[in-house]
Amino acid sequence: MELHINLENSNDCLYLLDGRFNKLRVLYVNIGFIFPTSAMIGNKEELPNLRCFSLTCQLEQNYYDELIIPLLHRMPNLESISLYLAHDHIHRFIDGNDLKKNIINHMPRLNKFLFNIRSIISLNDQISLLSNNDIQQTFSNFTGNQIISCVNYFPKMKRGQCHIYSYPYTLNYYHNITNNFPGGLFKRVREISLYDEHPFEYEFFIEIAQAFPSLRKLSLSNRKGQKLKNSKMNYPLIEYPHLNDLELIDIHKDYVELFLDNTKTLLSDNLCLSVEYRPLRKVTNNFKKDTMRFNCAKVVQLMIPAKFKISQRFKAYFPHVKISQFY
């Protein structure tokens, strides 16, 4: 018996695995969010017939030790497992040692393990912080797929992030990409988010465009202005041929300029753009700058988190747009 299902929360998953489907051998679950319940904590009955299990939850949660691991321990005969999770506020990064101790060593029949796990910790004046090389070393005995790791620390937010995943990449999204992006080719990915406390320079966006050729949605958050903005180097045009949803909220104006200036970036038609009004007005020189008219004319939906007066000059700059103001 095989089942592919989308569930609202982890409680629904527990009801599904309470014994009523005891012949289930293959289960793919996409969960909206995970939270603790008495059912999950108390139900320890094994699921011996389950051979393949996939669990996906995009939202950050902090119940890895309390809920995820006990659930997996009920599946001792798994031959294939896929975990796509994000964990917030845990006291450690999830690395190869953790996966071996808590998962692999409990599944003697396991021969395929795919994962994409982002773990986030709080920085509380730790004396020693793990490097990316430290994390990579914990996967030295892993066989099969290549394992990629990427470690970042954000002093202002007082957070650290460790992203580990098996490669080739199997998901259609890739979140919280930083300047330490390890590279690669991600043909399946349609949605990405970019964040860092250091500036994203021009070359970074060239790499992103090449790494994600099928990209449809891009969200960017970065308050640091570009240091190499006025570089005299002749960079190639940045192209996003399939991008139809661009979010430029909580950013420095340099990135609004980079994406809208058609001498730097070529955007696709029928674009939905989310952007703050003040940097938009500033980089377009109050909607008079010619090098941005071409890309702005491609915008069909404009979402701005502020109330502002729509001038005739604004309408001419965005001739095809439907405006949504939210504040």
Coordinates of C-alpha atoms in Angstrom, one line a residue:
M1 CA 0.0 0.0 0.0
E2 CA 1.4 3.4 -1.0
L3 CA 0.1 6.9 0.1
H4 CA 1.1 10.4 -0.9
I5 CA -0.7 13.0 1.3
N6 CA -0.7 16.7 2.3
L7 CA -1.6 17.3 6.0
E8 CA -2.3 20.4 7.9
N9 CA -0.2 19.4 11.0
S10 CA 1.7 16.7 12.7
N11 CA -1.3 15.6 14.7
D12 CA -3.0 14.5 11.5
C13 CA 0.1 12.4 10.7
L14 CA -0.2 10.7 14.0
Y15 CA -3.8 9.8 13.5
L16 CA -2.8 8.4 10.1
L17 CA -0.2 6.2 11.8
D18 CA -2.3 4.9 14.7
G19 CA -2.5 1.4 13.2
R20 CA -5.5 1.8 10.9
F21 CA -3.2 1.5 7.9
N22 CA -1.0 -1.3 9.1
K23 CA -0.4 -2.6 5.6
L24 CA 1.1 0.7 4.5
R25 CA 4.6 0.3 3.0
V26 CA 5.2 3.6 1.3
L27 CA 4.3 7.0 2.8
Y28 CA 5.0 10.5 1.5
V29 CA 3.8 13.2 3.9
N30 CA 3.9 17.0 3.4
I31 CA 3.0 18.6 6.8
G32 CA 2.0 22.3 7.2
F33 CA 3.4 22.6 10.7
I34 CA 4.7 20.5 13.5
F35 CA 3.7 20.8 17.2
P36 CA 3.7 18.5 20.2
T37 CA 0.7 16.5 21.1
S38 CA 0.0 13.8 23.7
A39 CA -0.8 11.4 20.9
M40 CA 2.7 11.8 19.4
I41 CA 4.5 11.6 22.7
G42 CA 2.5 8.6 23.9
N43 CA 2.2 6.5 20.7
K44 CA 5.2 4.2 20.6
E45 CA 3.8 1.3 18.6
E46 CA 6.1 0.2 15.8
L47 CA 5.2 0.4 12.1
P48 CA 7.1 -2.7 10.9
N49 CA 5.6 -2.9 7.4
L50 CA 6.7 0.6 6.4
R51 CA 9.6 0.5 4.0
C52 CA 9.7 4.0 2.5
F53 CA 9.0 7.2 4.4
S54 CA 9.3 10.8 3.3
L55 CA 8.5 13.8 5.6
T56 CA 8.5 17.4 4.4
C57 CA 7.8 20.5 6.5
Q58 CA 8.9 23.9 5.1
L59 CA 8.0 25.9 8.3
E60 CA 10.7 26.2 10.9
Q61 CA 9.9 24.2 14.1
N62 CA 11.8 23.1 17.2
Y63 CA 10.6 19.6 17.9
Y64 CA 13.3 17.5 16.3
D65 CA 14.3 15.6 19.4
E66 CA 10.9 15.5 21.0
L67 CA 8.8 14.5 18.0
I68 CA 10.6 13.7 14.8
I69 CA 13.2 11.3 16.2
P70 CA 10.6 9.2 18.3
L71 CA 8.4 9.0 15.2
L72 CA 11.2 7.6 13.1
H73 CA 12.1 5.1 15.8
R74 CA 8.7 3.5 15.3
M75 CA 9.9 2.6 11.7
P76 CA 12.7 0.1 12.3
N77 CA 12.4 -1.6 8.9
L78 CA 12.7 1.4 6.7
E79 CA 14.8 0.9 3.5
S80 CA 14.4 4.5 2.2
I81 CA 13.9 7.7 4.1
S82 CA 13.7 11.4 3.0
L83 CA 13.7 14.2 5.5
Y84 CA 13.1 17.8 4.4
L85 CA 13.0 20.0 7.5
A86 CA 13.9 23.3 9.2
H87 CA 14.6 23.4 13.0
D88 CA 14.7 26.6 15.0
H89 CA 15.9 27.3 18.5
I90 CA 17.6 23.9 19.1
H91 CA 20.9 23.8 21.1
R92 CA 23.0 22.2 18.4
F93 CA 23.4 21.9 14.7
I94 CA 22.1 18.8 13.1
D95 CA 25.1 17.1 11.4
G96 CA 26.3 13.7 10.2
N97 CA 27.0 12.4 13.7
D98 CA 23.5 13.4 14.8
L99 CA 21.9 11.6 11.8
K100 CA 23.9 8.5 12.4
K101 CA 23.2 8.4 16.2
N102 CA 19.5 9.2 16.1
I103 CA 18.4 7.7 12.7
I104 CA 20.8 5.5 10.7
N105 CA 21.8 3.3 13.6
H106 CA 18.2 2.5 14.4
M107 CA 17.4 1.3 10.8
P108 CA 19.5 -1.7 9.9
R109 CA 17.8 -2.1 6.5
L110 CA 18.2 1.5 5.4
N111 CA 19.9 1.8 2.0
K112 CA 18.7 5.2 0.8
F113 CA 18.7 8.4 2.8
L114 CA 17.9 11.8 1.2
F115 CA 17.7 14.9 3.3
N116 CA 17.6 18.7 3.3
I117 CA 17.8 20.0 6.9
R118 CA 18.4 23.6 8.1
S119 CA 19.1 23.9 11.8
I120 CA 19.2 27.3 13.5
I121 CA 20.8 28.0 16.9
S122 CA 20.9 31.0 19.1
L123 CA 24.2 32.7 19.6
N124 CA 24.8 33.3 23.3
D125 CA 28.5 34.3 23.6
Q126 CA 29.8 30.8 22.7
I127 CA 33.5 30.6 22.8
S128 CA 33.9 28.0 20.0
L129 CA 31.7 28.0 16.9
L130 CA 31.6 25.1 14.4
S131 CA 33.0 25.8 10.9
N132 CA 31.7 24.4 7.7
N133 CA 34.7 22.0 7.6
D134 CA 33.8 20.7 11.1
I135 CA 30.3 19.9 9.8
Q136 CA 31.5 18.3 6.6
Q137 CA 33.9 16.0 8.5
T138 CA 30.9 14.4 10.2
F139 CA 29.8 13.0 6.9
S140 CA 33.1 11.4 6.0
N141 CA 31.7 7.9 6.4
F142 CA 28.5 8.6 4.4
T143 CA 28.2 6.7 1.2
G144 CA 25.9 7.2 -1.8
N145 CA 24.9 10.8 -2.6
Q146 CA 27.3 13.7 -2.2
I147 CA 26.6 15.7 1.0
I148 CA 26.7 19.5 0.9
S149 CA 26.9 21.6 4.1
C150 CA 26.9 25.4 4.5
V151 CA 27.4 27.1 7.9
N152 CA 26.6 30.8 8.5
Y153 CA 26.6 33.0 11.6
F154 CA 24.5 36.2 11.9
P155 CA 25.9 38.3 14.8
K156 CA 23.2 41.0 14.6
M157 CA 20.4 38.5 14.7
K158 CA 22.4 36.3 17.2
R159 CA 21.7 33.2 15.2
G160 CA 23.7 30.5 13.5
Q161 CA 22.5 28.4 10.6
C162 CA 23.7 25.0 9.3
H163 CA 22.2 23.7 6.1
I164 CA 23.0 20.1 5.1
Y165 CA 21.6 18.3 2.1
S166 CA 22.1 15.4 -0.2
Y167 CA 23.0 16.2 -3.7
P168 CA 21.7 16.1 -6.4
Y169 CA 19.0 18.4 -4.9
T170 CA 15.4 17.0 -5.1
L171 CA 13.3 19.9 -3.8
N172 CA 11.6 22.7 -5.7
Y173 CA 12.6 25.4 -3.2
Y174 CA 15.9 26.5 -1.6
H175 CA 15.6 28.9 1.4
N176 CA 18.0 31.3 3.2
I177 CA 20.8 31.4 0.6
T178 CA 23.7 33.5 1.8
N179 CA 27.0 34.7 0.3
N180 CA 28.4 31.3 1.4
F181 CA 26.2 29.5 -1.2
P182 CA 28.1 26.4 -2.2
G183 CA 27.1 26.5 -5.8
G184 CA 25.8 23.7 -8.0
L185 CA 23.0 23.3 -10.5
F186 CA 19.4 23.1 -9.3
K187 CA 17.1 22.5 -12.3
R188 CA 14.1 21.6 -10.1
V189 CA 14.1 24.6 -7.9
R190 CA 11.4 27.1 -8.6
E191 CA 11.5 29.3 -5.4
I192 CA 14.5 30.7 -3.5
S193 CA 15.0 33.2 -0.7
L194 CA 18.2 35.2 -0.1
Y195 CA 19.4 36.6 3.2
D196 CA 22.7 37.8 4.7
E197 CA 24.1 40.5 7.0
H198 CA 26.9 41.1 4.4
P199 CA 26.2 42.7 1.0
F200 CA 25.2 40.7 -2.1
E201 CA 27.5 41.8 -4.9
Y202 CA 26.8 41.7 -8.6
E203 CA 28.7 38.4 -9.1
F204 CA 26.5 36.7 -6.5
F205 CA 23.4 37.3 -8.6
I206 CA 25.1 36.0 -11.7
E207 CA 25.9 32.8 -9.9
I208 CA 22.3 32.6 -8.6
A209 CA 20.8 33.0 -12.0
Q210 CA 23.1 30.3 -13.4
A211 CA 22.5 27.9 -10.5
F212 CA 18.7 28.2 -10.7
P213 CA 17.7 28.2 -14.4
S214 CA 14.0 27.4 -13.7
L215 CA 13.5 30.0 -11.0
R216 CA 10.0 31.5 -10.8
K217 CA 10.0 33.2 -7.3
L218 CA 12.8 35.1 -5.6
S219 CA 12.6 36.7 -2.2
L220 CA 15.5 38.9 -1.0
S221 CA 16.2 40.4 2.4
N222 CA 19.5 42.3 2.9
R223 CA 19.9 45.8 4.5
K224 CA 23.6 46.1 3.6
G225 CA 24.4 48.2 0.5
Q226 CA 26.7 46.9 -2.2
K227 CA 30.4 47.8 -1.8
L228 CA 31.3 47.1 -5.4
K229 CA 28.3 48.9 -6.9
N230 CA 30.4 51.3 -8.9
S231 CA 32.9 48.7 -10.1
K232 CA 34.3 49.4 -13.6
M233 CA 34.3 45.6 -14.5
N234 CA 32.2 44.6 -17.5
Y235 CA 29.8 42.1 -16.0
P236 CA 27.3 40.1 -18.1
L237 CA 23.6 40.9 -18.0
I238 CA 21.8 39.0 -15.2
E239 CA 18.9 37.1 -16.7
Y240 CA 15.9 35.5 -15.0
P241 CA 13.9 34.2 -18.0
H242 CA 11.2 32.5 -16.0
L243 CA 10.9 34.7 -12.9
N244 CA 7.3 35.9 -12.3
D245 CA 7.4 36.7 -8.6
L246 CA 10.0 39.1 -7.1
E247 CA 9.9 40.2 -3.4
L248 CA 12.3 43.0 -2.5
I249 CA 11.1 43.7 1.1
D250 CA 13.4 44.7 3.9
I251 CA 16.3 45.5 1.6
H252 CA 18.8 48.2 0.8
K253 CA 17.9 50.3 -2.3
D254 CA 20.9 49.0 -4.2
Y255 CA 19.1 45.7 -4.8
V256 CA 16.0 47.5 -6.1
E257 CA 18.2 49.3 -8.6
L258 CA 20.0 46.2 -9.5
F259 CA 16.9 44.3 -10.4
L260 CA 15.0 47.1 -12.2
D261 CA 17.9 48.6 -14.2
N262 CA 17.7 46.9 -17.6
T263 CA 21.4 47.5 -18.2
K264 CA 22.1 45.1 -15.3
T265 CA 19.1 42.7 -15.2
L266 CA 16.7 41.3 -17.7
L267 CA 13.4 40.4 -16.1
S268 CA 10.6 38.3 -17.7
D269 CA 7.2 39.6 -18.7
N270 CA 4.1 39.5 -16.4
L271 CA 6.1 40.1 -13.2
C272 CA 4.6 40.4 -9.7
L273 CA 6.8 42.8 -7.8
S274 CA 6.7 43.3 -4.0
V275 CA 8.8 46.3 -3.0
E276 CA 9.0 49.2 -0.5
Y277 CA 7.9 52.5 -1.9
R278 CA 10.7 54.8 -0.6
P279 CA 13.6 52.9 -2.2
L280 CA 11.5 52.4 -5.4
R281 CA 10.9 56.1 -5.7
K282 CA 14.5 56.9 -4.9
V283 CA 16.3 54.6 -7.4
T284 CA 13.9 55.5 -10.2
N285 CA 14.5 59.2 -9.5
N286 CA 10.8 59.8 -8.7
F287 CA 9.8 57.5 -11.7
K288 CA 11.9 59.5 -14.3
K289 CA 14.9 57.3 -14.8
D290 CA 14.9 55.8 -18.3
T291 CA 17.1 52.7 -17.6
M292 CA 14.4 51.3 -15.4
R293 CA 11.3 51.9 -17.6
F294 CA 11.8 48.7 -19.6
N295 CA 11.7 46.3 -16.7
C296 CA 9.0 48.3 -14.8
A297 CA 6.8 48.1 -17.9
K298 CA 6.9 44.3 -17.4
V299 CA 5.3 44.5 -14.0
V300 CA 1.6 43.5 -14.0
Q301 CA 1.1 43.4 -10.2
L302 CA 2.8 45.7 -7.7
M303 CA 2.5 45.1 -4.0
I304 CA 3.7 48.0 -1.8
P305 CA 3.5 47.9 2.1
A306 CA 2.6 51.5 2.4
K307 CA 0.0 54.1 1.5
F308 CA 1.1 56.5 -1.1
K309 CA -0.4 58.8 -3.8
I310 CA -0.4 57.3 -7.3
S311 CA 0.8 60.1 -9.6
Q312 CA 0.5 60.3 -13.4
R313 CA 4.2 59.8 -13.6
F314 CA 3.9 56.6 -11.6
K315 CA 1.2 55.3 -13.8
A316 CA 3.3 56.0 -16.9
Y317 CA 6.2 54.2 -15.4
F318 CA 4.1 51.1 -14.6
P319 CA 1.6 51.1 -17.5
H320 CA 0.3 47.6 -17.1
V321 CA 0.2 47.3 -13.3
K322 CA -2.4 46.4 -10.8
I323 CA -1.5 48.0 -7.5
S324 CA -2.0 46.4 -4.1
Q325 CA -1.2 48.6 -1.0
F326 CA -0.9 46.9 2.3
Y327 CA 0.2 48.4 5.6

